[in-house]
Amino acid sequence: MQLRYAFRLYPNAAQQAALARAFGCARVVFNDAVRAREDARRAGQPFPTAGQLSTRLITEAKRTPERAWLGEVSAVVLQQSLRDAEVAYKNFFASLKGIRKGPKLGAPRFKSRKDARQSIRFTANARWTITGSGRLNLPKIGAVKVKWSRLLPATPTSVTVVKDAAGRFFASFVIDTDTAADQARMPQSDRTIGIDLGLTHFAVLSDGTKIDSPRFLRRAEKKLKKAQRELSRKQKGSKNRAKARLKIARAHAKVTDARREFHHQLSTRLICENQGIAVEDLSVAGLARTRLAKSVHDAGWAQFVRMLAYKAERYGRTLVTIGRFEPTSQTCSTCGVKDGPKPLNLREWTCSACGTVHDRDVNAAINVKTAAGLAVSACGAPVRPGAIPAQREETGSHGFPAGDCAA
C-alpha cells in the first residue's frame, strides 16, 4: 500500500523565492486548464484532452512573451498541475453520476495566490534526489535542508512540497510499503477491544480503560482569542495585519499538530496491542450542528478512526465499524435487556432486569465489541469476522515520531 511520510523543510531566502515562483506557475497552469474547459463548455464544444492542454498551455505558452516565465520552473511541476486539474474534473463528473461515494463535489474552481495552502509535486521524471548530506535536491530550486525525524522505509516514488497557512514548508514523500513485512514485524496478539468515543473521555475501552480527552483547542482558546482581537485592530492590507494573521495561523497549526500526534500515538498503541478493534460509526457532521460542535471538532473522532483503518490494513489487524443506530448506551451488557434512552448527564445506571450497576461509557464499549462480533464465546475462543478492507489514509505527523511500534 502507498503511504505518505512528511518532513519539515527549511529553505533559505533564495530557495523560498524559487518555491514561490514554482507555486505561482503551477497555479497559473491549473487556472488556464480550468478556463479552457469552461470556455469549451460555454461554446458547446468537446473538452480539450490532457495532451492538447499540455501542448497549448505549457509547450506553446513558453514561447509567448506573456508566459515565457513558465520556463523558469521544472516542466514536471507544470505537467502535474495539469494532472491535478484532470483528476478534479474526473471526480466532479463521477460525483454527478453517483459513482463517487461521499458528499457531492462541485466543479473545479480557480486557485488564488491568497490560498492558505500552496503545493507542487515532483515525480521521478523530475530527477530530484536526496544528497549524501541529507538535503533534498529539487530541480531549479536547489538543495533544501530537511529535518529528518525518522528513516524512509523505501525509495520514494514522488515528493510534494507544501507551504501551509503558517508559512511552514514540508516535503511529503509517497512510499510503497511492503504489507507482508509490516505484518511480520507486528507482535502477535489475540486480544480484542471495543472503543466508545466521547467528549469527557476521548476513548473508553471495553476492558475499563479510560483515556482522557486532551482538549487541545479548549486549552489554547485564551491565546487564540487574544491573537484574534489583535488581528481585528490591524489595518487591512498593512504589514502588521499580515504578521498578526501569521501569528494566528501558527497557533492553530500548533493545536492541529498536537491533536494529530495524540491520535497517531493512541491509534498505534491500540493496533499494536489488539488483533481486533471495534468502533462505532459516529455522525460527526450531525453532532457538529449541535451545541457541542466545538468540542466535537476538537476531539477529531473522524481523523482517529481513519488512522485506525489504514493502520489495521497495513499491519493485518481487523477493524469493525458498527452502525450508529446500535443502542449501545441503552442495552445492559450483562443480560442484554434494552433499558431505554438515558440523558447525557446520567453517567451510571442500574439495569432494571438484572440489577447490575453500569458505568455508561464502559457498558457502551462492551456493547460495541459485542455488536461487532468480537466478544469471547462460551468456550473462550475469540469470535471475529473475516478481514474487511480498511480505508487508506496518509501517515506522518509533520516531524513528530509516531512511537516505537510505528515504522
mmCIF file with all atom_site columns, N, CA and C in Angstrom, residues 77-118:
data_model
loop_
_atom_site.group_PDB
_atom_site.id
_atom_site.type_symbol
_atom_site.label_atom_id
_atom_site.label_alt_id
_atom_site.label_comp_id
_atom_site.label_asym_id
_atom_site.label_entity_id
_atom_site.label_seq_id
_atom_site.pdbx_PDB_ins_code
_atom_site.Cartn_x
_atom_site.Cartn_y
_atom_site.Cartn_z
_atom_site.occupancy
_atom_site.B_iso_or_equiv
_atom_site.pdbx_formal_charge
_atom_site.auth_seq_id
_atom_site.auth_comp_id
_atom_site.auth_asym_id
_atom_site.auth_atom_id
_atom_site.pdbx_PDB_model_num
ATOM 1   N N  . VAL A 1 77  ? 6.586   19.995 -12.777 1.00 0.00 ? 77  VAL A N  1
ATOM 2   C CA . VAL A 1 77  ? 5.660   20.690 -11.880 1.00 0.00 ? 77  VAL A CA 1
ATOM 3   C C  . VAL A 1 77  ? 4.425   21.158 -12.653 1.00 0.00 ? 77  VAL A C  1
ATOM 4   N N  . LEU A 1 78  ? 4.626   21.677 -13.863 1.00 0.00 ? 78  LEU A N  1
ATOM 5   C CA . LEU A 1 78  ? 3.509   22.158 -14.670 1.00 0.00 ? 78  LEU A CA 1
ATOM 6   C C  . LEU A 1 78  ? 2.659   20.987 -15.163 1.00 0.00 ? 78  LEU A C  1
ATOM 7   N N  . GLN A 1 79  ? 3.300   19.891 -15.550 1.00 0.00 ? 79  GLN A N  1
ATOM 8   C CA . GLN A 1 79  ? 2.549   18.720 -16.002 1.00 0.00 ? 79  GLN A CA 1
ATOM 9   C C  . GLN A 1 79  ? 1.709   18.129 -14.870 1.00 0.00 ? 79  GLN A C  1
ATOM 10  N N  . GLN A 1 80  ? 2.254   18.104 -13.667 1.00 0.00 ? 80  GLN A N  1
ATOM 11  C CA . GLN A 1 80  ? 1.498   17.581 -12.534 1.00 0.00 ? 80  GLN A CA 1
ATOM 12  C C  . GLN A 1 80  ? 0.326   18.489 -12.171 1.00 0.00 ? 80  GLN A C  1
ATOM 13  N N  . SER A 1 81  ? 0.471   19.792 -12.396 1.00 0.00 ? 81  SER A N  1
ATOM 14  C CA . SER A 1 81  ? -0.637  20.709 -12.158 1.00 0.00 ? 81  SER A CA 1
ATOM 15  C C  . SER A 1 81  ? -1.779  20.436 -13.134 1.00 0.00 ? 81  SER A C  1
ATOM 16  N N  . LEU A 1 82  ? -1.434  20.151 -14.398 1.00 0.00 ? 82  LEU A N  1
ATOM 17  C CA . LEU A 1 82  ? -2.464  19.760 -15.367 1.00 0.00 ? 82  LEU A CA 1
ATOM 18  C C  . LEU A 1 82  ? -3.124  18.441 -14.965 1.00 0.00 ? 82  LEU A C  1
ATOM 19  N N  . ARG A 1 83  ? -2.329  17.509 -14.441 1.00 0.00 ? 83  ARG A N  1
ATOM 20  C CA . ARG A 1 83  ? -2.884  16.233 -13.997 1.00 0.00 ? 83  ARG A CA 1
ATOM 21  C C  . ARG A 1 83  ? -3.872  16.447 -12.847 1.00 0.00 ? 83  ARG A C  1
ATOM 22  N N  . ASP A 1 84  ? -3.541  17.387 -11.938 1.00 0.00 ? 84  ASP A N  1
ATOM 23  C CA . ASP A 1 84  ? -4.456  17.689 -10.828 1.00 0.00 ? 84  ASP A CA 1
ATOM 24  C C  . ASP A 1 84  ? -5.790  18.224 -11.341 1.00 0.00 ? 84  ASP A C  1
ATOM 25  N N  . ALA A 1 85  ? -5.744  19.083 -12.364 1.00 0.00 ? 85  ALA A N  1
ATOM 26  C CA . ALA A 1 85  ? -6.980  19.597 -12.944 1.00 0.00 ? 85  ALA A CA 1
ATOM 27  C C  . ALA A 1 85  ? -7.783  18.472 -13.590 1.00 0.00 ? 85  ALA A C  1
ATOM 28  N N  . GLU A 1 86  ? -7.095  17.545 -14.265 1.00 0.00 ? 86  GLU A N  1
ATOM 29  C CA . GLU A 1 86  ? -7.778  16.418 -14.893 1.00 0.00 ? 86  GLU A CA 1
ATOM 30  C C  . GLU A 1 86  ? -8.463  15.540 -13.845 1.00 0.00 ? 86  GLU A C  1
ATOM 31  N N  . VAL A 1 87  ? -7.762  15.259 -12.741 1.00 0.00 ? 87  VAL A N  1
ATOM 32  C CA . VAL A 1 87  ? -8.342  14.442 -11.677 1.00 0.00 ? 87  VAL A CA 1
ATOM 33  C C  . VAL A 1 87  ? -9.526  15.149 -11.030 1.00 0.00 ? 87  VAL A C  1
ATOM 34  N N  . ALA A 1 88  ? -9.415  16.473 -10.867 1.00 0.00 ? 88  ALA A N  1
ATOM 35  C CA . ALA A 1 88  ? -10.516 17.233 -10.264 1.00 0.00 ? 88  ALA A CA 1
ATOM 36  C C  . ALA A 1 88  ? -11.786 17.126 -11.113 1.00 0.00 ? 88  ALA A C  1
ATOM 37  N N  . TYR A 1 89  ? -11.633 17.199 -12.437 1.00 0.00 ? 89  TYR A N  1
ATOM 38  C CA . TYR A 1 89  ? -12.807 17.069 -13.305 1.00 0.00 ? 89  TYR A CA 1
ATOM 39  C C  . TYR A 1 89  ? -13.362 15.647 -13.297 1.00 0.00 ? 89  TYR A C  1
ATOM 40  N N  . LYS A 1 90  ? -12.485 14.644 -13.245 1.00 0.00 ? 90  LYS A N  1
ATOM 41  C CA . LYS A 1 90  ? -12.954 13.257 -13.192 1.00 0.00 ? 90  LYS A CA 1
ATOM 42  C C  . LYS A 1 90  ? -13.764 13.004 -11.922 1.00 0.00 ? 90  LYS A C  1
ATOM 43  N N  . ASN A 1 91  ? -13.272 13.526 -10.798 1.00 0.00 ? 91  ASN A N  1
ATOM 44  C CA . ASN A 1 91  ? -14.003 13.366 -9.537  1.00 0.00 ? 91  ASN A CA 1
ATOM 45  C C  . ASN A 1 91  ? -15.339 14.101 -9.569  1.00 0.00 ? 91  ASN A C  1
ATOM 46  N N  . PHE A 1 92  ? -15.353 15.264 -10.208 1.00 0.00 ? 92  PHE A N  1
ATOM 47  C CA . PHE A 1 92  ? -16.593 16.038 -10.305 1.00 0.00 ? 92  PHE A CA 1
ATOM 48  C C  . PHE A 1 92  ? -17.647 15.287 -11.115 1.00 0.00 ? 92  PHE A C  1
ATOM 49  N N  . PHE A 1 93  ? -17.252 14.748 -12.262 1.00 0.00 ? 93  PHE A N  1
ATOM 50  C CA . PHE A 1 93  ? -18.211 14.022 -13.098 1.00 0.00 ? 93  PHE A CA 1
ATOM 51  C C  . PHE A 1 93  ? -18.631 12.710 -12.443 1.00 0.00 ? 93  PHE A C  1
ATOM 52  N N  . ALA A 1 94  ? -17.695 12.042 -11.750 1.00 0.00 ? 94  ALA A N  1
ATOM 53  C CA . ALA A 1 94  ? -18.057 10.813 -11.045 1.00 0.00 ? 94  ALA A CA 1
ATOM 54  C C  . ALA A 1 94  ? -19.035 11.100 -9.920  1.00 0.00 ? 94  ALA A C  1
ATOM 55  N N  . SER A 1 95  ? -18.887 12.263 -9.281  1.00 0.00 ? 95  SER A N  1
ATOM 56  C CA . SER A 1 95  ? -19.821 12.644 -8.228  1.00 0.00 ? 95  SER A CA 1
ATOM 57  C C  . SER A 1 95  ? -21.195 12.964 -8.799  1.00 0.00 ? 95  SER A C  1
ATOM 58  N N  . LEU A 1 96  ? -21.239 13.609 -9.974  1.00 0.00 ? 96  LEU A N  1
ATOM 59  C CA . LEU A 1 96  ? -22.522 13.908 -10.617 1.00 0.00 ? 96  LEU A CA 1
ATOM 60  C C  . LEU A 1 96  ? -23.276 12.630 -10.993 1.00 0.00 ? 96  LEU A C  1
ATOM 61  N N  . LYS A 1 97  ? -22.545 11.624 -11.462 1.00 0.00 ? 97  LYS A N  1
ATOM 62  C CA . LYS A 1 97  ? -23.169 10.378 -11.891 1.00 0.00 ? 97  LYS A CA 1
ATOM 63  C C  . LYS A 1 97  ? -23.484 9.442  -10.726 1.00 0.00 ? 97  LYS A C  1
ATOM 64  N N  . GLY A 1 98  ? -23.017 9.791  -9.522  1.00 0.00 ? 98  GLY A N  1
ATOM 65  C CA . GLY A 1 98  ? -23.250 8.930  -8.376  1.00 0.00 ? 98  GLY A CA 1
ATOM 66  C C  . GLY A 1 98  ? -22.261 7.792  -8.244  1.00 0.00 ? 98  GLY A C  1
ATOM 67  N N  . ILE A 1 99  ? -21.215 7.801  -9.070  1.00 0.00 ? 99  ILE A N  1
ATOM 68  C CA . ILE A 1 99  ? -20.209 6.743  -8.990  1.00 0.00 ? 99  ILE A CA 1
ATOM 69  C C  . ILE A 1 99  ? -19.311 6.948  -7.783  1.00 0.00 ? 99  ILE A C  1
ATOM 70  N N  . ARG A 1 100 ? -19.001 8.203  -7.489  1.00 0.00 ? 100 ARG A N  1
ATOM 71  C CA . ARG A 1 100 ? -18.104 8.509  -6.375  1.00 0.00 ? 100 ARG A CA 1
ATOM 72  C C  . ARG A 1 100 ? -18.914 8.622  -5.089  1.00 0.00 ? 100 ARG A C  1
ATOM 73  N N  . LYS A 1 101 ? -18.490 7.900  -4.060  1.00 0.00 ? 101 LYS A N  1
ATOM 74  C CA . LYS A 1 101 ? -19.187 7.924  -2.790  1.00 0.00 ? 101 LYS A CA 1
ATOM 75  C C  . LYS A 1 101 ? -18.846 9.199  -2.020  1.00 0.00 ? 101 LYS A C  1
ATOM 76  N N  . GLY A 1 102 ? -19.673 9.511  -1.052  1.00 0.00 ? 102 GLY A N  1
ATOM 77  C CA . GLY A 1 102 ? -19.436 10.684 -0.236  1.00 0.00 ? 102 GLY A CA 1
ATOM 78  C C  . GLY A 1 102 ? -20.257 11.874 -0.682  1.00 0.00 ? 102 GLY A C  1
ATOM 79  N N  . PRO A 1 103 ? -20.002 13.045 -0.089  1.00 0.00 ? 103 PRO A N  1
ATOM 80  C CA . PRO A 1 103 ? -20.773 14.243 -0.455  1.00 0.00 ? 103 PRO A CA 1
ATOM 81  C C  . PRO A 1 103 ? -20.510 14.667 -1.888  1.00 0.00 ? 103 PRO A C  1
ATOM 82  N N  . LYS A 1 104 ? -21.482 15.372 -2.452  1.00 0.00 ? 104 LYS A N  1
ATOM 83  C CA . LYS A 1 104 ? -21.361 15.831 -3.829  1.00 0.00 ? 104 LYS A CA 1
ATOM 84  C C  . LYS A 1 104 ? -20.229 16.854 -3.956  1.00 0.00 ? 104 LYS A C  1
ATOM 85  N N  . LEU A 1 105 ? -19.488 16.726 -5.039  1.00 0.00 ? 105 LEU A N  1
ATOM 86  C CA . LEU A 1 105 ? -18.383 17.634 -5.307  1.00 0.00 ? 105 LEU A CA 1
ATOM 87  C C  . LEU A 1 105 ? -18.800 18.678 -6.331  1.00 0.00 ? 105 LEU A C  1
ATOM 88  N N  . GLY A 1 106 ? -18.286 19.883 -6.152  1.00 0.00 ? 106 GLY A N  1
ATOM 89  C CA . GLY A 1 106 ? -18.544 20.936 -7.112  1.00 0.00 ? 106 GLY A CA 1
ATOM 90  C C  . GLY A 1 106 ? -17.507 20.936 -8.216  1.00 0.00 ? 106 GLY A C  1
ATOM 91  N N  . ALA A 1 107 ? -17.727 21.746 -9.226  1.00 0.00 ? 107 ALA A N  1
ATOM 92  C CA . ALA A 1 107 ? -16.775 21.858 -10.334 1.00 0.00 ? 107 ALA A CA 1
ATOM 93  C C  . ALA A 1 107 ? -15.482 22.497 -9.841  1.00 0.00 ? 107 ALA A C  1
ATOM 94  N N  . PRO A 1 108 ? -14.342 22.162 -10.452 1.00 0.00 ? 108 PRO A N  1
ATOM 95  C CA . PRO A 1 108 ? -13.068 22.779 -10.054 1.00 0.00 ? 108 PRO A CA 1
ATOM 96  C C  . PRO A 1 108 ? -13.129 24.298 -10.139 1.00 0.00 ? 108 PRO A C  1
ATOM 97  N N  . ARG A 1 109 ? -12.553 24.950 -9.173  1.00 0.00 ? 109 ARG A N  1
ATOM 98  C CA . ARG A 1 109 ? -12.544 26.408 -9.118  1.00 0.00 ? 109 ARG A CA 1
ATOM 99  C C  . ARG A 1 109 ? -11.125 26.938 -9.317  1.00 0.00 ? 109 ARG A C  1
ATOM 100 N N  . PHE A 1 110 ? -11.034 28.223 -9.630  1.00 0.00 ? 110 PHE A N  1
ATOM 101 C CA . PHE A 1 110 ? -9.724  28.838 -9.821  1.00 0.00 ? 110 PHE A CA 1
ATOM 102 C C  . PHE A 1 110 ? -8.987  28.923 -8.489  1.00 0.00 ? 110 PHE A C  1
ATOM 103 N N  . LYS A 1 111 ? -7.683  28.700 -8.555  1.00 0.00 ? 111 LYS A N  1
ATOM 104 C CA . LYS A 1 111 ? -6.840  28.847 -7.377  1.00 0.00 ? 111 LYS A CA 1
ATOM 105 C C  . LYS A 1 111 ? -6.407  30.299 -7.221  1.00 0.00 ? 111 LYS A C  1
ATOM 106 N N  . SER A 1 112 ? -6.106  30.689 -5.988  1.00 0.00 ? 112 SER A N  1
ATOM 107 C CA . SER A 1 112 ? -5.708  32.064 -5.693  1.00 0.00 ? 112 SER A CA 1
ATOM 108 C C  . SER A 1 112 ? -4.342  32.082 -5.024  1.00 0.00 ? 112 SER A C  1
ATOM 109 N N  . ARG A 1 113 ? -3.623  33.163 -5.242  1.00 0.00 ? 113 ARG A N  1
ATOM 110 C CA . ARG A 1 113 ? -2.334  33.309 -4.574  1.00 0.00 ? 113 ARG A CA 1
ATOM 111 C C  . ARG A 1 113 ? -2.504  33.498 -3.071  1.00 0.00 ? 113 ARG A C  1
ATOM 112 N N  . LYS A 1 114 ? -3.732  33.811 -2.647  1.00 0.00 ? 114 LYS A N  1
ATOM 113 C CA . LYS A 1 114 ? -4.006  34.002 -1.226  1.00 0.00 ? 114 LYS A CA 1
ATOM 114 C C  . LYS A 1 114 ? -4.499  32.721 -0.543  1.00 0.00 ? 114 LYS A C  1
ATOM 115 N N  . ASP A 1 115 ? -4.519  31.609 -1.264  1.00 0.00 ? 115 ASP A N  1
ATOM 116 C CA . ASP A 1 115 ? -4.932  30.349 -0.653  1.00 0.00 ? 115 ASP A CA 1
ATOM 117 C C  . ASP A 1 115 ? -3.996  29.989 0.497   1.00 0.00 ? 115 ASP A C  1
ATOM 118 N N  . ALA A 1 116 ? -4.566  29.383 1.531   1.00 0.00 ? 116 ALA A N  1
ATOM 119 C CA . ALA A 1 116 ? -3.772  29.056 2.715   1.00 0.00 ? 116 ALA A CA 1
ATOM 120 C C  . ALA A 1 116 ? -2.732  27.989 2.426   1.00 0.00 ? 116 ALA A C  1
ATOM 121 N N  . ARG A 1 117 ? -3.000  27.128 1.456   1.00 0.00 ? 117 ARG A N  1
ATOM 122 C CA . ARG A 1 117 ? -2.087  26.019 1.171   1.00 0.00 ? 117 ARG A CA 1
ATOM 123 C C  . ARG A 1 117 ? -1.619  26.089 -0.273  1.00 0.00 ? 117 ARG A C  1
ATOM 124 N N  . GLN A 1 118 ? -0.302  26.037 -0.476  1.00 0.00 ? 118 GLN A N  1
ATOM 125 C CA . GLN A 1 118 ? 0.280   26.006 -1.808  1.00 0.00 ? 118 GLN A CA 1
ATOM 126 C C  . GLN A 1 118 ? 1.128   24.740 -1.917  1.00 0.00 ? 118 GLN A C  1
#
